[in-house]
Short mmCIF file of C-alpha atoms in Angstrom, two decimals:
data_model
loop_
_atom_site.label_atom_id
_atom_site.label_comp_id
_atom_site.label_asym_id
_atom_site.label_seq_id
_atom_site.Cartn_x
_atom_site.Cartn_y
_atom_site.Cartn_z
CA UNK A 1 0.00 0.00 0.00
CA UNK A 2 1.63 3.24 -1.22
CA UNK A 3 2.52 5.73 2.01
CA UNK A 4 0.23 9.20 2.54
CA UNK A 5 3.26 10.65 1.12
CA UNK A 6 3.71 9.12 -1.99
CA UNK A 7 0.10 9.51 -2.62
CA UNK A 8 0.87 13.27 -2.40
CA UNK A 9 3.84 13.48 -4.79
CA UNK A 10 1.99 11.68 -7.05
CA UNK A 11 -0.84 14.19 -7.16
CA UNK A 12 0.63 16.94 -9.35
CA UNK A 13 1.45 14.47 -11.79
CA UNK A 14 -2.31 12.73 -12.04
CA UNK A 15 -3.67 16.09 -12.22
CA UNK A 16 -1.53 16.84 -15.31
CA UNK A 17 -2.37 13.44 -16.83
CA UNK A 18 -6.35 14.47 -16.60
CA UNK A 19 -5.44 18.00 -18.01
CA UNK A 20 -3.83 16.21 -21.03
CA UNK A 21 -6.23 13.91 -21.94
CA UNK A 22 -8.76 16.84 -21.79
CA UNK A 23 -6.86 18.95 -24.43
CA UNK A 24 -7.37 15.12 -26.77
CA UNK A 25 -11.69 15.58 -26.16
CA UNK A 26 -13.14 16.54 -29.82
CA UNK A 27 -15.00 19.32 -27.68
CA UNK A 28 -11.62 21.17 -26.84
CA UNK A 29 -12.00 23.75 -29.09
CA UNK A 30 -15.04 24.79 -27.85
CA UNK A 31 -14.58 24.65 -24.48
CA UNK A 32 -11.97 27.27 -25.13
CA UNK A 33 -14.25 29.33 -27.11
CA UNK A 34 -17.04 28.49 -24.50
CA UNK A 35 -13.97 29.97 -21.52
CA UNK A 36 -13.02 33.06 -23.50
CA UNK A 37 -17.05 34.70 -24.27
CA UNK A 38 -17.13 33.70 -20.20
CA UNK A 39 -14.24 35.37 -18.93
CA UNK A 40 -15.22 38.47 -21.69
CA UNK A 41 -18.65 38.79 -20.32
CA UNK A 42 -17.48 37.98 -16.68
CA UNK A 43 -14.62 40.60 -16.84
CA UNK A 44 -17.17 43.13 -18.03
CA UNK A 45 -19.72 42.15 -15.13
CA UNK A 46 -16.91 42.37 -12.84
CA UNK A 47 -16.52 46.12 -13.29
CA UNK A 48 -19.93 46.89 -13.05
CA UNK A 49 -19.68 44.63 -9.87
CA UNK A 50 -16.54 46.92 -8.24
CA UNK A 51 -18.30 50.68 -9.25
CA UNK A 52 -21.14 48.99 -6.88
CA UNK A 53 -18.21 48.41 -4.40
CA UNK A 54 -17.02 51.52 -4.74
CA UNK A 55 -20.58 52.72 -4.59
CA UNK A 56 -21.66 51.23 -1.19
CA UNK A 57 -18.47 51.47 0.73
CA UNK A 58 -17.05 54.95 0.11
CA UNK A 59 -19.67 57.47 1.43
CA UNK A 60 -17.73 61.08 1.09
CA UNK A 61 -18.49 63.95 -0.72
CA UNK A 62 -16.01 65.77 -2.66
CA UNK A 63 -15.60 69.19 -4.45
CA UNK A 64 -14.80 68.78 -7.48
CA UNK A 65 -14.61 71.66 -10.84
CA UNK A 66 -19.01 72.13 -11.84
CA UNK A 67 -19.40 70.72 -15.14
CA UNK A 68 -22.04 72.86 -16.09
CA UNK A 69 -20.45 76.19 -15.39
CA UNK A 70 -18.12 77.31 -18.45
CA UNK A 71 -14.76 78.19 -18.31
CA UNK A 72 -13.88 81.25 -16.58
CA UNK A 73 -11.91 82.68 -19.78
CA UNK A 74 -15.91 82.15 -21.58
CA UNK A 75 -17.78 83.85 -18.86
CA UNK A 76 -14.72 86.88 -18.79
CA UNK A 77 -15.64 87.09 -22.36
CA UNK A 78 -19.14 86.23 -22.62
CA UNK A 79 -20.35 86.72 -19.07
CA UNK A 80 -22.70 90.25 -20.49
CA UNK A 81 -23.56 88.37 -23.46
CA UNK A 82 -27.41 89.34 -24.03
CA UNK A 83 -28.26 85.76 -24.26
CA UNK A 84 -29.79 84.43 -21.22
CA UNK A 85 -28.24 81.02 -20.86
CA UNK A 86 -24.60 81.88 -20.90
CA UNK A 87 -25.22 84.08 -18.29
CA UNK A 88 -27.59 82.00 -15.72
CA UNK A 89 -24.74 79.24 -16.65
CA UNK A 90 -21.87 81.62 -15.20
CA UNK A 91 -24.05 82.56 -12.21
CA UNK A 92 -23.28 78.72 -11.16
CA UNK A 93 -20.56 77.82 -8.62
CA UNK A 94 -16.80 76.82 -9.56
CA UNK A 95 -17.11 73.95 -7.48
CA UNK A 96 -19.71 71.98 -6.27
CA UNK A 97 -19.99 68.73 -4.25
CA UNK A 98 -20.55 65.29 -5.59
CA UNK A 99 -20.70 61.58 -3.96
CA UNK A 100 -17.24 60.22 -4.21
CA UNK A 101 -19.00 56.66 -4.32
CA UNK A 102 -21.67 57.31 -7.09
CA UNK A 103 -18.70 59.16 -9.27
CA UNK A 104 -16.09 56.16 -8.62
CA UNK A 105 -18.96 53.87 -9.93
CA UNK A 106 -20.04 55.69 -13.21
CA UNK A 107 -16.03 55.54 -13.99
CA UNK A 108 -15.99 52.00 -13.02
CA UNK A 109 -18.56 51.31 -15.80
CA UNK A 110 -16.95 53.63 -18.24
CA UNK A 111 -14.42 50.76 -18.59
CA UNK A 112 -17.19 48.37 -19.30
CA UNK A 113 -15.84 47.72 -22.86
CA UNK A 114 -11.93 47.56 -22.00
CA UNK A 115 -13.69 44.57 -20.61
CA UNK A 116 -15.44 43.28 -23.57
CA UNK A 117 -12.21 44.32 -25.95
CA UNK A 118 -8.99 43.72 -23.24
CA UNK A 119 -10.14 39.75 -22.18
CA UNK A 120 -9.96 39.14 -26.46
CA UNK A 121 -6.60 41.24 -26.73
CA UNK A 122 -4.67 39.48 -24.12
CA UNK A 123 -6.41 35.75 -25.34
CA UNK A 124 -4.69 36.73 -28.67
CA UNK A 125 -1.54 37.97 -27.56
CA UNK A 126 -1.17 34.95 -25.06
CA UNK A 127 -1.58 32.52 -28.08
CA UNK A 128 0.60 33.90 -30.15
CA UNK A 129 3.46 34.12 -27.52
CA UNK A 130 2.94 30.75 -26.54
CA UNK A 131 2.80 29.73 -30.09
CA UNK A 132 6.27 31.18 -30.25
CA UNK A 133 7.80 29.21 -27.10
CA UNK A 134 6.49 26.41 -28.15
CA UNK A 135 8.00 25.91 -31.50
CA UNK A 136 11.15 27.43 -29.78
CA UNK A 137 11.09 24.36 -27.63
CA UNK A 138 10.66 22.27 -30.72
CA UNK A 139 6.67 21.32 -30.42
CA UNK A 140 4.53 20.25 -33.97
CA UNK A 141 1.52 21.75 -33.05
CA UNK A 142 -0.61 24.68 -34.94
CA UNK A 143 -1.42 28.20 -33.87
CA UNK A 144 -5.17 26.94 -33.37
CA UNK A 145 -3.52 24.38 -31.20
CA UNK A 146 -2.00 27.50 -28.89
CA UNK A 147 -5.04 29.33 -29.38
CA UNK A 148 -7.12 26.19 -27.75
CA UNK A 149 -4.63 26.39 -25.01
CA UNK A 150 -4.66 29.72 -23.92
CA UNK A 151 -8.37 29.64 -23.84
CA UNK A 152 -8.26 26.90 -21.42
CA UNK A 153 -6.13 29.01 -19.48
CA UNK A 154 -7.71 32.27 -19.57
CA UNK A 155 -10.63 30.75 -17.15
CA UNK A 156 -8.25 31.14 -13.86
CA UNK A 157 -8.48 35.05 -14.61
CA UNK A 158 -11.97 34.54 -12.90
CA UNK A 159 -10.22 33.67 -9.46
CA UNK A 160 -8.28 36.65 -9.81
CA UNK A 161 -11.13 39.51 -10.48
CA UNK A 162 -13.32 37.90 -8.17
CA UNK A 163 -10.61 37.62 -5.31
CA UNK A 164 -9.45 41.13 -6.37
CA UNK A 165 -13.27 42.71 -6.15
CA UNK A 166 -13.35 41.15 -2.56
CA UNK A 167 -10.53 42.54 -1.17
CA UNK A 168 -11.38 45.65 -2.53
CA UNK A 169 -14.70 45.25 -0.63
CA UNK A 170 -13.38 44.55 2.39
CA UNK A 171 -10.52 46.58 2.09
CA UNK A 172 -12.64 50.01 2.21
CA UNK A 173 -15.43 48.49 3.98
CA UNK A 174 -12.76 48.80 7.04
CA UNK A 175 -10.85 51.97 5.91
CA UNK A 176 -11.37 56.00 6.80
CA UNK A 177 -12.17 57.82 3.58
CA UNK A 178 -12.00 61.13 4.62
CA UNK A 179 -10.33 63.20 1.46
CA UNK A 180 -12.71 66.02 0.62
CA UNK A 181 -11.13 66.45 -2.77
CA UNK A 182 -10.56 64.31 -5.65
CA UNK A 183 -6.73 63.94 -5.02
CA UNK A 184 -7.14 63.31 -1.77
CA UNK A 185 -9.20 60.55 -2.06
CA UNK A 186 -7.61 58.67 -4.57
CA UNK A 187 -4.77 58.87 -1.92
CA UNK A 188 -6.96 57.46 0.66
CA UNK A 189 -7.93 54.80 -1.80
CA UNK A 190 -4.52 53.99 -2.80
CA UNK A 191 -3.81 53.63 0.96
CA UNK A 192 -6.26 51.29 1.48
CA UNK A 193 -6.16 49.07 -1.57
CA UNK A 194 -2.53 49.31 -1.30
CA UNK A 195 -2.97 47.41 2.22
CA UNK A 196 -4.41 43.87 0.58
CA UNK A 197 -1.59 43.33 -2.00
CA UNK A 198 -0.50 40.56 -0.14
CA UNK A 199 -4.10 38.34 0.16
CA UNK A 200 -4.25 39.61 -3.60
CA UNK A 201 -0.77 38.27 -4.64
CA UNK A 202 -1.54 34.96 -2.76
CA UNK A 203 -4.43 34.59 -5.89
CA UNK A 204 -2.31 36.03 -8.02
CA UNK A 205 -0.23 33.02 -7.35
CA UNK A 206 -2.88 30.66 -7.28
CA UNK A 207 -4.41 31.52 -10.51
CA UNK A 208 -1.10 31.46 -12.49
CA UNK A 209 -0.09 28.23 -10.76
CA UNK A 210 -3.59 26.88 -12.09
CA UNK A 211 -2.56 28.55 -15.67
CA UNK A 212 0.37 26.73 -15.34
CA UNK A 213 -1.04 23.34 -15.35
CA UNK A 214 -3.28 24.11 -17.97
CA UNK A 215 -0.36 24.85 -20.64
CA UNK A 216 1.74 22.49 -19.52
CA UNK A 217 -1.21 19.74 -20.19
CA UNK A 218 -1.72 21.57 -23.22
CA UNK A 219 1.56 21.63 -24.54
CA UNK A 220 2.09 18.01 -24.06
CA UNK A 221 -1.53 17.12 -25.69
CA UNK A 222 -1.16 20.04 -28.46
CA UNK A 223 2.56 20.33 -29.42
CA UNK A 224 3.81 17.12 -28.49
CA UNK A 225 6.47 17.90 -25.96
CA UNK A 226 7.85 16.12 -23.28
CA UNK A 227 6.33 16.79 -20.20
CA UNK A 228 9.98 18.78 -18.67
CA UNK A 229 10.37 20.82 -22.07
CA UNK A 230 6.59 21.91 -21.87
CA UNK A 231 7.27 22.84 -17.67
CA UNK A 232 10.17 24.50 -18.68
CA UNK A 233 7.88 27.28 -20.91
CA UNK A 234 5.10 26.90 -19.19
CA UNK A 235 7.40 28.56 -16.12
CA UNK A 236 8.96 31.07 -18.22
CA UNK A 237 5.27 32.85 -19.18
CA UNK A 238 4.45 31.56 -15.21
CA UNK A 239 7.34 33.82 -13.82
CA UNK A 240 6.84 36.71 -15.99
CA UNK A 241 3.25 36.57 -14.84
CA UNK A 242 4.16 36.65 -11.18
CA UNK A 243 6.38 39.66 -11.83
CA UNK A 244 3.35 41.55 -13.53
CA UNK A 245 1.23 40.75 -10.64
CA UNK A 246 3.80 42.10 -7.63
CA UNK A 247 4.66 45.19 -9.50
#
């Protein structure tokens, strides 16, 4: 009977083996397609999701410049001007005071469709680059192949937003927001996110080691390589991950 312990070192390698044979199901290609319109639309719902974050836990006004009023240059020049509206328009304040959480969530969702374009972007870009490595290392496999691959991989992204949007959460559901200006409380913000980097690079972690297996099991189903050659870049886009996600 094989020790606890063997069992254990034994694990990383099974797991691998299942990831492999996946990548040789007829439905591979689609499951990547299937991950990519999920992580798209889930990126994009996870923005909306942290401007209601933003929205609910930071309750400060702030002064900010009055969009309505124009310039002070127009009203020096135009301020007498007979007509009626540019001069009840320069009667209004400079500065007026808005809900820091209500404008941090309309700019939240003003970034909707980096969303719905970014999550395609860096699917392509991914591809490609591992396309690259692997031929480097000497694999036989196609670009659709790498394209099937990083699909698989992109679904670990998930962990990542949805660990990031609950730190966040928590993060300034404990903190003091108390800048009164714009500046000020994207210091206070900055402060408090800034706090959670380590919880957040713990996912970080997580999620790329989870990438990880998914193009190694890839690149041994896909391009053919040996299971140390297809480690060996599946740690080199691994590492410069990491080094994205600390900076």
């Amino acid at each position: 009977m094989p020790s606890p312990l063997a069992a254990l070192a034994s694990l990383p390698g099974s797991v691998l083996d299942r990831v492999r044979d996946a990548f040789d199901s007829p439905r591979a290609g689609a499951v990547a397609v299937a991950m990519l319109v999920i992580v798209t639309v889930g990126t994009s719902v996870g923005l909306v999701a942290l401007g209601a974050v933003f929205d609910a836990t930071v309750d400060q006004q702030i002064t900010v410049d009055n969009p309505d009023r124009p310039s002070e240059s127009t009203c020096e020049a135009f301020g007498d001007d007979p007509d009626p509206l540019i001069g009840e328009q320069c009667d209004e304040p400079e500065q007026v005071e808005v809900d820091a959480g209500s404008e941090l969530r309309d700019a939240a969702n003003g970034y909707i469709h980096y969303g719905l374009l970014g999550v395609p972007i860096w699917w392509v870009a991914f591809a490609l680059a591992l396309h690259v490595g692997a031929l480097v290392a000497g694999g036989s496999g196609s670009v659709g192949d790498s394209f099937v691959i990083a699909g698989w991989a992109i679904g670990a992204e998930l962990l990542r937003l949805g660990a990031g949007i609950a730190a966040i959460w928590y993060t300034l559901s404990h903190a003091t927001i108390t800048g009164s200006t714009f500046e000020a409380l994207t210091a206070d913000l900055t402060a408090a996110i800034t706090s959670a980097t380590g919880p957040l690079l713990i996912v970080s972690a997580v999620g790329i080691a989870i990438q990880w297996i998914v193009v190694v099991g890839g690149l041994e189903a896909e391009h053919d390589l040996g299971r140390g050659v297809a480690a060996g870049v599946a740690t080199f886009f691994a590492a410069i991950a990491l080094l994205i996600a600390a900076v």
